[in-house]
mmCIF file of C-alpha atoms in Angstrom:
data_model
loop_
_atom_site.group_PDB
_atom_site.id
_atom_site.type_symbol
_atom_site.label_atom_id
_atom_site.label_comp_id
_atom_site.label_asym_id
_atom_site.label_seq_id
_atom_site.Cartn_x
_atom_site.Cartn_y
_atom_site.Cartn_z
ATOM 1 C CA MET A 732 116.789 101.765 79.622
ATOM 2 C CA MET A 733 114.899 101.530 82.917
ATOM 3 C CA VAL A 734 111.621 103.361 83.487
ATOM 4 C CA CYS A 735 109.888 103.523 86.871
ATOM 5 C CA SER A 736 106.522 105.259 86.727
ATOM 6 C CA PRO A 737 105.076 106.130 89.164
ATOM 7 C CA GLY A 738 108.425 106.254 90.870
ATOM 8 C CA ASN A 739 110.072 105.998 94.241
ATOM 9 C CA PRO A 740 111.079 108.379 95.841
ATOM 10 C CA THR A 741 109.304 111.256 94.080
ATOM 11 C CA GLY A 742 105.878 109.778 93.349
ATOM 12 C CA GLY A 743 106.230 111.294 89.886
ATOM 13 C CA MET A 744 104.458 109.738 86.917
ATOM 14 C CA PHE A 745 105.240 109.885 83.197
ATOM 15 C CA SER A 746 102.447 110.973 80.861
ATOM 16 C CA GLU A 747 101.729 109.170 77.589
ATOM 17 C CA GLU A 748 103.648 111.950 75.828
ATOM 18 C CA HIS A 749 106.681 111.326 78.038
ATOM 19 C CA LEU A 750 106.517 107.584 77.348
ATOM 20 C CA ARG A 751 106.341 108.145 73.596
ATOM 21 C CA TYR A 752 109.453 110.304 73.832
ATOM 22 C CA ILE A 753 111.272 107.602 75.832
ATOM 23 C CA ALA A 754 110.148 104.974 73.320
ATOM 24 C CA GLY A 755 111.565 107.107 70.517
ATOM 25 C CA LEU A 756 114.910 107.364 72.289
ATOM 26 C CA ALA A 757 115.017 103.605 72.819
ATOM 27 C CA LYS A 758 114.286 102.968 69.141
ATOM 28 C CA THR A 759 116.969 105.452 68.103
ATOM 29 C CA VAL A 760 119.721 103.658 70.039
ATOM 30 C CA ASP A 761 118.191 100.169 69.612
ATOM 31 C CA SER A 762 117.840 99.725 73.378
ATOM 32 C CA TRP A 763 115.707 97.380 75.440
ATOM 33 C CA LEU A 764 113.225 98.981 77.830
ATOM 34 C CA LEU A 765 112.561 97.686 81.350
ATOM 35 C CA SER A 766 109.400 99.242 82.777
ATOM 36 C CA ASP A 767 108.911 98.917 86.553
ATOM 37 C CA GLU A 768 105.173 99.427 87.123
ATOM 38 C CA ILE A 769 104.841 98.288 90.740
ATOM 39 C CA TYR A 770 102.957 101.504 91.653
ATOM 40 C CA SER A 771 100.804 101.641 88.499
ATOM 41 C CA ARG A 772 97.485 101.319 90.360
ATOM 42 C CA LEU A 773 98.440 103.783 93.108
ATOM 43 C CA VAL A 774 97.699 106.957 91.135
ATOM 44 C CA TYR A 775 95.427 109.857 91.980
ATOM 45 C CA ASP A 776 94.202 111.344 88.694
ATOM 46 C CA CYS A 777 93.397 108.221 86.676
ATOM 47 C CA PHE A 778 92.559 104.531 87.142
ATOM 48 C CA CYS A 779 96.003 103.295 86.140
ATOM 49 C CA ALA A 780 99.305 104.894 85.145
ATOM 50 C CA PRO A 781 100.137 105.029 81.405
ATOM 51 C CA SER A 782 102.260 102.063 80.347
ATOM 52 C CA LEU A 783 104.879 101.508 77.664
ATOM 53 C CA ILE A 784 103.100 98.280 76.756
ATOM 54 C CA SER A 785 100.442 100.413 75.029
ATOM 55 C CA LEU A 786 103.059 101.344 72.379
ATOM 56 C CA PRO A 787 103.322 98.510 69.801
ATOM 57 C CA GLU A 788 106.565 99.872 68.360
ATOM 58 C CA VAL A 789 108.584 98.939 71.468
ATOM 59 C CA ARG A 790 106.988 95.648 72.489
ATOM 60 C CA GLU A 791 109.628 93.497 70.770
ATOM 61 C CA LYS A 792 112.231 94.913 73.165
ATOM 62 C CA LEU A 793 110.105 95.657 76.222
ATOM 63 C CA ILE A 794 110.006 94.028 79.659
ATOM 64 C CA VAL A 795 107.243 95.095 82.052
ATOM 65 C CA VAL A 796 107.607 94.074 85.703
ATOM 66 C CA ASP A 797 104.878 94.383 88.324
ATOM 67 C CA GLY A 798 103.752 92.684 91.496
ATOM 68 C CA PHE A 799 101.371 92.524 94.438
ATOM 69 C CA SER A 800 103.514 94.213 97.104
ATOM 70 C CA LYS A 801 102.219 97.767 96.796
ATOM 71 C CA THR A 802 98.706 97.639 95.343
ATOM 72 C CA PHE A 803 97.607 94.702 97.479
ATOM 73 C CA CYS A 804 99.761 95.331 100.575
ATOM 74 C CA MET A 805 101.604 92.025 100.153
ATOM 75 C CA THR A 806 105.094 93.388 100.847
ATOM 76 C CA GLY A 807 107.425 90.572 101.863
ATOM 77 C CA TRP A 808 105.446 87.873 100.060
ATOM 78 C CA ARG A 809 107.629 88.411 96.996
ATOM 79 C CA LEU A 810 105.032 87.643 94.378
ATOM 80 C CA GLY A 811 105.104 89.397 91.028
ATOM 81 C CA TRP A 812 105.066 88.924 87.302
ATOM 82 C CA ALA A 813 106.741 90.110 84.119
ATOM 83 C CA ILE A 814 105.623 90.586 80.527
ATOM 84 C CA MET A 815 108.247 90.138 77.813
ATOM 85 C CA PRO A 816 108.794 88.618 74.357
ATOM 86 C CA ALA A 817 108.238 84.847 74.331
ATOM 87 C CA GLU A 818 111.835 84.005 73.378
ATOM 88 C CA LEU A 819 113.184 85.953 76.356
ATOM 89 C CA ALA A 820 110.491 84.538 78.649
ATOM 90 C CA ASP A 821 111.750 81.014 77.909
ATOM 91 C CA LYS A 822 115.260 81.994 79.051
ATOM 92 C CA VAL A 823 113.980 83.825 82.135
ATOM 93 C CA GLY A 824 111.872 80.781 83.002
ATOM 94 C CA LEU A 825 114.997 78.639 83.090
ATOM 95 C CA LEU A 826 116.746 81.169 85.313
ATOM 96 C CA VAL A 827 113.805 81.361 87.704
ATOM 97 C CA THR A 828 113.470 77.586 87.952
ATOM 98 C CA HIS A 829 117.085 77.167 89.016
ATOM 99 C CA SER A 830 117.181 80.284 91.228
ATOM 100 C CA PHE A 831 114.211 79.927 93.550
ATOM 101 C CA GLY A 832 111.950 77.229 92.133
ATOM 102 C CA CYS A 833 108.540 78.728 92.810
ATOM 103 C CA THR A 834 106.698 80.930 95.261
ATOM 104 C CA ALA A 835 104.826 79.458 98.227
ATOM 105 C CA SER A 836 101.429 77.967 97.385
ATOM 106 C CA PHE A 837 99.526 80.194 99.829
ATOM 107 C CA THR A 838 101.149 83.276 98.249
ATOM 108 C CA GLN A 839 100.012 82.151 94.806
ATOM 109 C CA ALA A 840 96.468 81.655 96.117
ATOM 110 C CA ALA A 841 96.512 85.176 97.555
ATOM 111 C CA GLY A 842 97.678 86.541 94.202
ATOM 112 C CA VAL A 843 94.836 84.823 92.354
ATOM 113 C CA ALA A 844 92.349 86.326 94.826
ATOM 114 C CA ALA A 845 93.904 89.773 94.460
ATOM 115 C CA LEU A 846 93.409 89.704 90.689
ATOM 116 C CA ASP A 847 89.654 89.178 91.031
ATOM 117 C CA GLN A 848 87.788 92.125 89.529
ATOM 118 C CA GLU A 849 85.897 92.555 92.796
ATOM 119 C CA MET A 850 89.160 93.760 94.355
ATOM 120 C CA ASP A 851 89.100 96.941 92.243
ATOM 121 C CA SER A 852 86.726 98.666 94.655
ATOM 122 C CA PHE A 853 89.039 97.928 97.594
ATOM 123 C CA VAL A 854 92.053 99.276 95.716
ATOM 124 C CA MET A 855 90.167 102.430 94.766
ATOM 125 C CA ALA A 856 89.098 102.939 98.386
ATOM 126 C CA MET A 857 92.714 102.574 99.514
ATOM 127 C CA VAL A 858 93.832 105.114 96.909
ATOM 128 C CA ASP A 859 91.181 107.527 98.193
ATOM 129 C CA ASP A 860 92.627 107.140 101.702
ATOM 130 C CA TYR A 861 96.144 107.700 100.389
ATOM 131 C CA ARG A 862 94.963 110.845 98.597
ATOM 132 C CA VAL A 863 93.730 112.297 101.892
ATOM 133 C CA ARG A 864 97.039 111.459 103.562
ATOM 134 C CA ARG A 865 99.034 112.816 100.624
ATOM 135 C CA ASP A 866 97.195 116.136 100.718
ATOM 136 C CA LEU A 867 97.724 116.378 104.477
ATOM 137 C CA VAL A 868 101.455 115.700 104.211
ATOM 138 C CA VAL A 869 102.051 118.037 101.257
ATOM 139 C CA SER A 870 100.069 120.931 102.710
ATOM 140 C CA THR A 871 101.692 120.587 106.148
ATOM 141 C CA LEU A 872 105.229 120.353 104.788
ATOM 142 C CA ASN A 873 104.686 123.421 102.609
ATOM 143 C CA LYS A 874 103.750 125.411 105.721
ATOM 144 C CA ILE A 875 107.200 124.796 107.246
ATOM 145 C CA PRO A 876 109.484 127.779 106.476
ATOM 146 C CA GLY A 877 112.197 126.760 104.036
ATOM 147 C CA VAL A 878 110.475 123.574 102.844
ATOM 148 C CA ARG A 879 109.036 123.072 99.370
ATOM 149 C CA CYS A 880 107.006 119.942 98.612
ATOM 150 C CA PRO A 881 105.465 119.209 95.194
ATOM 151 C CA THR A 882 102.311 117.095 95.018
ATOM 152 C CA PRO A 883 103.079 113.521 93.896
ATOM 153 C CA SER A 884 100.927 111.951 91.180
ATOM 154 C CA GLY A 885 101.340 108.384 92.383
ATOM 155 C CA ALA A 886 102.853 105.934 94.886
ATOM 156 C CA PHE A 887 102.795 106.938 98.574
ATOM 157 C CA TYR A 888 105.830 109.129 99.067
ATOM 158 C CA ALA A 889 106.376 112.864 99.376
ATOM 159 C CA PHE A 890 109.803 114.104 98.271
ATOM 160 C CA PHE A 891 110.407 117.523 99.758
ATOM 161 C CA ASP A 892 113.094 120.111 99.137
ATOM 162 C CA VAL A 893 115.206 121.139 102.149
ATOM 163 C CA SER A 894 118.093 122.668 100.202
ATOM 164 C CA SER A 895 117.468 126.092 101.770
ATOM 165 C CA PHE A 896 118.651 124.844 105.170
ATOM 166 C CA PRO A 897 122.309 125.202 106.287
ATOM 167 C CA ARG A 898 122.618 121.417 106.651
ATOM 168 C CA THR A 899 122.746 118.538 104.189
ATOM 169 C CA SER A 900 119.739 116.275 103.851
ATOM 170 C CA ASP A 901 121.758 113.523 105.574
ATOM 171 C CA GLU A 902 122.430 115.773 108.541
ATOM 172 C CA LEU A 903 118.825 116.933 108.744
ATOM 173 C CA ALA A 904 117.507 113.366 108.541
ATOM 174 C CA THR A 905 119.796 112.395 111.415
ATOM 175 C CA GLU A 906 118.614 115.372 113.492
ATOM 176 C CA ILE A 907 114.967 114.567 112.812
ATOM 177 C CA LEU A 908 115.581 110.961 113.880
ATOM 178 C CA GLU A 909 117.672 111.672 116.979
ATOM 179 C CA ASP A 910 115.992 114.871 118.203
ATOM 180 C CA GLY A 911 112.484 114.305 116.902
ATOM 181 C CA GLY A 912 112.135 110.526 116.939
ATOM 182 C CA CYS A 913 110.843 110.497 113.374
ATOM 183 C CA ALA A 914 112.432 108.555 110.498
ATOM 184 C CA VAL A 915 112.780 110.093 107.032
ATOM 185 C CA LEU A 916 115.156 109.187 104.215
ATOM 186 C CA PRO A 917 117.703 111.715 102.927
ATOM 187 C CA GLY A 918 117.545 112.249 99.193
ATOM 188 C CA SER A 919 121.226 111.418 98.855
ATOM 189 C CA ASP A 920 120.286 107.775 99.483
ATOM 190 C CA PHE A 921 118.800 107.852 95.986
ATOM 191 C CA GLY A 922 121.785 109.463 94.275
ATOM 192 C CA VAL A 923 123.733 112.708 93.996
ATOM 193 C CA ALA A 924 120.960 114.414 92.012
ATOM 194 C CA SER A 925 118.576 114.005 94.972
ATOM 195 C CA ALA A 926 120.820 115.647 97.564
ATOM 196 C CA GLY A 927 118.903 118.451 99.264
ATOM 197 C CA TYR A 928 115.669 116.460 99.393
ATOM 198 C CA MET A 929 114.075 114.114 101.904
ATOM 199 C CA ARG A 930 111.466 111.391 101.483
ATOM 200 C CA ILE A 931 108.550 110.644 103.766
ATOM 201 C CA SER A 932 106.045 107.815 103.354
ATOM 202 C CA TYR A 933 102.372 108.506 104.023
ATOM 203 C CA VAL A 934 101.069 104.953 104.400
ATOM 204 C CA SER A 935 100.552 105.412 108.150
ATOM 205 C CA ALA A 936 97.283 106.489 109.745
ATOM 206 C CA VAL A 937 96.471 110.207 109.788
ATOM 207 C CA PRO A 938 97.155 110.687 113.550
ATOM 208 C CA VAL A 939 100.593 109.097 113.154
ATOM 209 C CA LEU A 940 101.357 111.327 110.162
ATOM 210 C CA GLU A 941 100.206 114.428 112.014
ATOM 211 C CA GLU A 942 102.497 113.636 114.942
ATOM 212 C CA GLY A 943 105.427 112.864 112.662
ATOM 213 C CA LEU A 944 104.953 116.105 110.737
ATOM 214 C CA ARG A 945 104.763 118.033 114.005
ATOM 215 C CA ARG A 946 108.108 116.568 115.039
ATOM 216 C CA ILE A 947 109.706 117.347 111.689
ATOM 217 C CA ALA A 948 108.471 120.934 111.868
ATOM 218 C CA LYS A 949 109.796 121.309 115.417
ATOM 219 C CA VAL A 950 113.303 120.146 114.465
ATOM 220 C CA LEU A 951 113.441 122.341 111.362
ATOM 221 C CA SER A 952 112.036 125.372 113.168
ATOM 222 C CA LYS A 953 115.379 126.088 114.844
ATOM 223 C CA TYR A 954 116.755 127.098 111.426
ATOM 224 C CA SER A 955 114.002 129.624 110.630
#
Protein backbone atom coordinates (compact mmCIF):
# COMPACT_ATOMS: atom_id res chain seq x y z
CA MET A 1 0.00 0.00 0.00
CA MET A 2 1.29 3.46 -0.91
CA VAL A 3 0.63 6.49 1.27
CA CYS A 4 1.52 10.04 0.23
CA SER A 5 0.86 12.59 2.96
CA PRO A 6 0.85 15.51 2.44
CA GLY A 7 0.00 14.67 -1.13
CA ASN A 8 0.27 15.97 -4.64
CA PRO A 9 -2.03 17.23 -6.19
CA THR A 10 -4.48 17.99 -3.37
CA GLY A 11 -2.18 19.15 -0.57
CA GLY A 12 -4.25 16.93 1.71
CA MET A 13 -2.72 15.43 4.84
CA PHE A 14 -3.66 12.33 6.83
CA SER A 15 -4.22 12.75 10.57
CA GLU A 16 -2.81 10.29 13.11
CA GLU A 17 -6.27 8.71 13.25
CA HIS A 18 -6.25 8.20 9.48
CA LEU A 19 -2.78 6.63 9.64
CA ARG A 20 -3.84 4.24 12.39
CA TYR A 21 -6.76 3.14 10.23
CA ILE A 22 -4.44 2.58 7.24
CA ALA A 23 -2.02 0.66 9.47
CA GLY A 24 -4.89 -1.56 10.60
CA LEU A 25 -5.85 -2.30 7.01
CA ALA A 26 -2.26 -3.17 6.14
CA LYS A 27 -2.01 -5.54 9.10
CA THR A 28 -5.31 -7.18 8.16
CA VAL A 29 -4.14 -8.08 4.65
CA ASP A 30 -0.46 -8.53 5.64
CA SER A 31 0.65 -5.76 3.27
CA TRP A 32 3.81 -3.69 3.13
CA LEU A 33 3.41 0.07 3.47
CA LEU A 34 5.37 2.59 1.40
CA SER A 35 5.06 6.08 2.89
CA ASP A 36 6.10 8.98 0.62
CA GLU A 37 6.82 11.89 2.99
CA ILE A 38 8.55 14.32 0.63
CA TYR A 39 6.22 17.16 1.74
CA SER A 40 6.24 16.30 5.46
CA ARG A 41 7.82 19.60 6.54
CA LEU A 42 5.64 21.74 4.26
CA VAL A 43 2.56 21.79 6.51
CA TYR A 44 0.64 24.73 7.91
CA ASP A 45 -0.91 23.62 11.21
CA CYS A 46 1.96 21.70 12.81
CA PHE A 47 5.76 21.39 12.67
CA CYS A 48 5.75 18.13 10.72
CA ALA A 49 3.10 15.86 9.21
CA PRO A 50 2.15 12.71 11.17
CA SER A 51 4.15 9.70 10.02
CA LEU A 52 3.48 5.97 9.90
CA ILE A 53 6.91 5.42 11.43
CA SER A 54 5.43 6.52 14.77
CA LEU A 55 3.36 3.28 14.80
CA PRO A 56 5.55 0.38 16.04
CA GLU A 57 3.08 -2.24 14.85
CA VAL A 58 3.84 -1.58 11.16
CA ARG A 59 7.58 -0.89 11.23
CA GLU A 60 8.55 -4.44 10.25
CA LYS A 61 6.81 -3.92 6.90
CA LEU A 62 7.22 -0.17 6.44
CA ILE A 63 9.31 1.83 3.97
CA VAL A 64 9.50 5.61 4.46
CA VAL A 65 10.92 7.67 1.58
CA ASP A 66 11.84 11.34 1.80
CA GLY A 67 14.27 13.78 0.25
CA PHE A 68 15.58 17.32 -0.06
CA SER A 69 13.76 18.41 -3.23
CA LYS A 70 10.75 20.12 -1.68
CA THR A 71 11.69 21.24 1.84
CA PHE A 72 15.12 22.53 0.83
CA CYS A 73 14.36 23.59 -2.76
CA MET A 74 16.86 21.09 -4.19
CA THR A 75 14.65 19.84 -7.02
CA GLY A 76 16.77 18.22 -9.72
CA TRP A 77 19.62 17.32 -7.38
CA ARG A 78 17.99 13.94 -6.80
CA LEU A 79 19.08 13.45 -3.23
CA GLY A 80 16.89 11.56 -0.79
CA TRP A 81 16.77 8.78 1.73
CA ALA A 82 14.66 5.83 2.83
CA ILE A 83 13.99 4.11 6.14
CA MET A 84 13.22 0.39 6.05
CA PRO A 85 13.95 -2.90 7.84
CA ALA A 86 17.67 -3.75 7.82
CA GLU A 87 17.24 -6.95 5.78
CA LEU A 88 15.47 -5.05 3.00
CA ALA A 89 17.95 -2.17 3.21
CA ASP A 90 20.79 -4.60 2.40
CA LYS A 91 18.99 -5.67 -0.80
CA VAL A 92 18.13 -2.09 -1.77
CA GLY A 93 21.75 -1.11 -1.19
CA LEU A 94 22.86 -3.68 -3.75
CA LEU A 95 20.30 -2.39 -6.24
CA VAL A 96 21.36 1.22 -5.73
CA THR A 97 25.06 0.42 -6.09
CA HIS A 98 24.54 -1.21 -9.47
CA SER A 99 21.92 1.29 -10.69
CA PHE A 100 23.49 4.69 -10.18
CA GLY A 101 26.49 4.24 -7.89
CA CYS A 102 26.20 7.33 -5.72
CA THR A 103 25.05 10.93 -5.81
CA ALA A 104 27.45 13.75 -6.65
CA SER A 105 29.73 14.81 -3.80
CA PHE A 106 28.58 18.44 -3.84
CA THR A 107 24.95 17.27 -3.57
CA GLN A 108 25.82 15.17 -0.53
CA ALA A 109 27.54 18.16 1.07
CA ALA A 110 24.43 20.27 0.47
CA GLY A 111 22.28 17.58 2.07
CA VAL A 112 24.46 17.49 5.19
CA ALA A 113 24.16 21.29 5.47
CA ALA A 114 20.40 21.14 4.99
CA LEU A 115 20.03 18.73 7.92
CA ASP A 116 21.69 21.16 10.33
CA GLN A 117 19.24 22.18 13.04
CA GLU A 118 19.90 25.83 12.23
CA MET A 119 18.04 25.28 8.95
CA ASP A 120 14.73 24.81 10.80
CA SER A 121 14.18 28.56 11.07
CA PHE A 122 14.64 28.98 7.31
CA VAL A 123 12.19 26.18 6.57
CA MET A 124 9.63 27.67 8.95
CA ALA A 125 10.03 31.09 7.30
CA MET A 126 9.47 29.52 3.88
CA VAL A 127 6.34 27.76 5.15
CA ASP A 128 5.06 31.09 6.46
CA ASP A 129 5.53 32.57 2.98
CA TYR A 130 3.76 29.61 1.40
CA ARG A 131 0.87 30.06 3.84
CA VAL A 132 0.38 33.64 2.65
CA ARG A 133 0.44 32.50 -0.97
CA ARG A 134 -1.89 29.58 -0.25
CA ASP A 135 -4.45 31.84 1.40
CA LEU A 136 -4.26 34.27 -1.52
CA VAL A 137 -4.77 31.53 -4.11
CA VAL A 138 -7.61 29.78 -2.25
CA SER A 139 -9.52 32.97 -1.48
CA THR A 140 -9.15 34.30 -5.04
CA LEU A 141 -10.19 31.05 -6.69
CA ASN A 142 -13.25 30.80 -4.45
CA LYS A 143 -14.37 34.23 -5.67
CA ILE A 144 -14.58 32.97 -9.28
CA PRO A 145 -18.19 31.93 -10.05
CA GLY A 146 -18.41 28.17 -10.46
CA VAL A 147 -15.08 27.39 -8.77
CA ARG A 148 -14.72 25.65 -5.42
CA CYS A 149 -11.28 25.40 -3.80
CA PRO A 150 -10.66 23.69 -0.44
CA THR A 151 -7.76 24.87 1.71
CA PRO A 152 -4.79 22.46 1.51
CA SER A 153 -3.09 21.38 4.73
CA GLY A 154 0.33 20.86 3.20
CA ALA A 155 2.58 20.93 0.12
CA PHE A 156 2.22 23.91 -2.24
CA TYR A 157 -0.67 23.06 -4.52
CA ALA A 158 -4.31 24.11 -4.69
CA PHE A 159 -6.67 21.57 -6.26
CA PHE A 160 -9.84 23.33 -7.32
CA ASP A 161 -13.17 22.02 -8.53
CA VAL A 162 -14.30 23.17 -11.99
CA SER A 163 -16.90 20.46 -12.57
CA SER A 164 -19.70 23.04 -12.79
CA PHE A 165 -18.35 24.34 -16.11
CA PRO A 166 -19.60 22.96 -19.47
CA ARG A 167 -16.07 21.84 -20.38
CA THR A 168 -13.78 19.09 -19.13
CA SER A 169 -10.80 20.02 -16.99
CA ASP A 170 -8.55 19.12 -19.94
CA GLU A 171 -10.41 21.53 -22.19
CA LEU A 172 -10.40 24.29 -19.60
CA ALA A 173 -6.67 23.85 -18.92
CA THR A 174 -6.00 24.17 -22.64
CA GLU A 175 -8.13 27.33 -22.86
CA ILE A 176 -6.39 28.87 -19.86
CA LEU A 177 -3.01 28.11 -21.45
CA GLU A 178 -3.82 29.24 -24.99
CA ASP A 179 -6.15 32.17 -24.25
CA GLY A 180 -4.77 33.26 -20.89
CA GLY A 181 -1.10 32.32 -21.10
CA CYS A 182 -1.24 30.57 -17.74
CA ALA A 183 -0.33 26.91 -17.15
CA VAL A 184 -2.42 24.70 -14.86
CA LEU A 185 -2.71 20.92 -14.75
CA PRO A 186 -6.05 19.20 -15.42
CA GLY A 187 -7.08 16.80 -12.69
CA SER A 188 -7.44 14.00 -15.21
CA ASP A 189 -3.63 13.89 -15.39
CA PHE A 190 -3.80 12.34 -11.92
CA GLY A 191 -6.47 9.76 -12.72
CA VAL A 192 -10.15 9.36 -13.56
CA ALA A 193 -11.24 10.22 -10.00
CA SER A 194 -9.69 13.69 -10.35
CA ALA A 195 -11.51 14.66 -13.55
CA GLY A 196 -13.31 17.95 -13.00
CA TYR A 197 -10.46 19.44 -10.99
CA MET A 198 -7.38 21.49 -11.82
CA ARG A 199 -4.11 21.97 -9.97
CA ILE A 200 -2.18 25.19 -9.51
CA SER A 201 1.16 25.57 -7.75
CA TYR A 202 1.71 28.56 -5.48
CA VAL A 203 5.50 28.53 -5.21
CA SER A 204 5.80 31.67 -7.34
CA ALA A 205 6.00 35.20 -5.95
CA VAL A 206 2.75 36.90 -4.96
CA PRO A 207 2.68 39.31 -7.96
CA VAL A 208 3.09 36.38 -10.36
CA LEU A 209 0.30 34.47 -8.61
CA GLU A 210 -1.99 37.49 -8.68
CA GLU A 211 -1.48 37.89 -12.43
CA GLY A 212 -1.97 34.19 -13.07
CA LEU A 213 -5.18 34.13 -11.04
CA ARG A 214 -6.44 37.19 -12.91
CA ARG A 215 -5.89 35.38 -16.20
CA ILE A 216 -7.62 32.23 -14.98
CA ALA A 217 -10.60 34.26 -13.79
CA LYS A 218 -10.80 36.08 -17.13
CA VAL A 219 -10.90 32.84 -19.14
CA LEU A 220 -13.49 31.23 -16.87
CA SER A 221 -15.65 34.35 -16.74
CA LYS A 222 -17.06 33.68 -20.21
CA TYR A 223 -18.94 30.70 -18.76
CA SER A 224 -20.63 32.65 -15.93
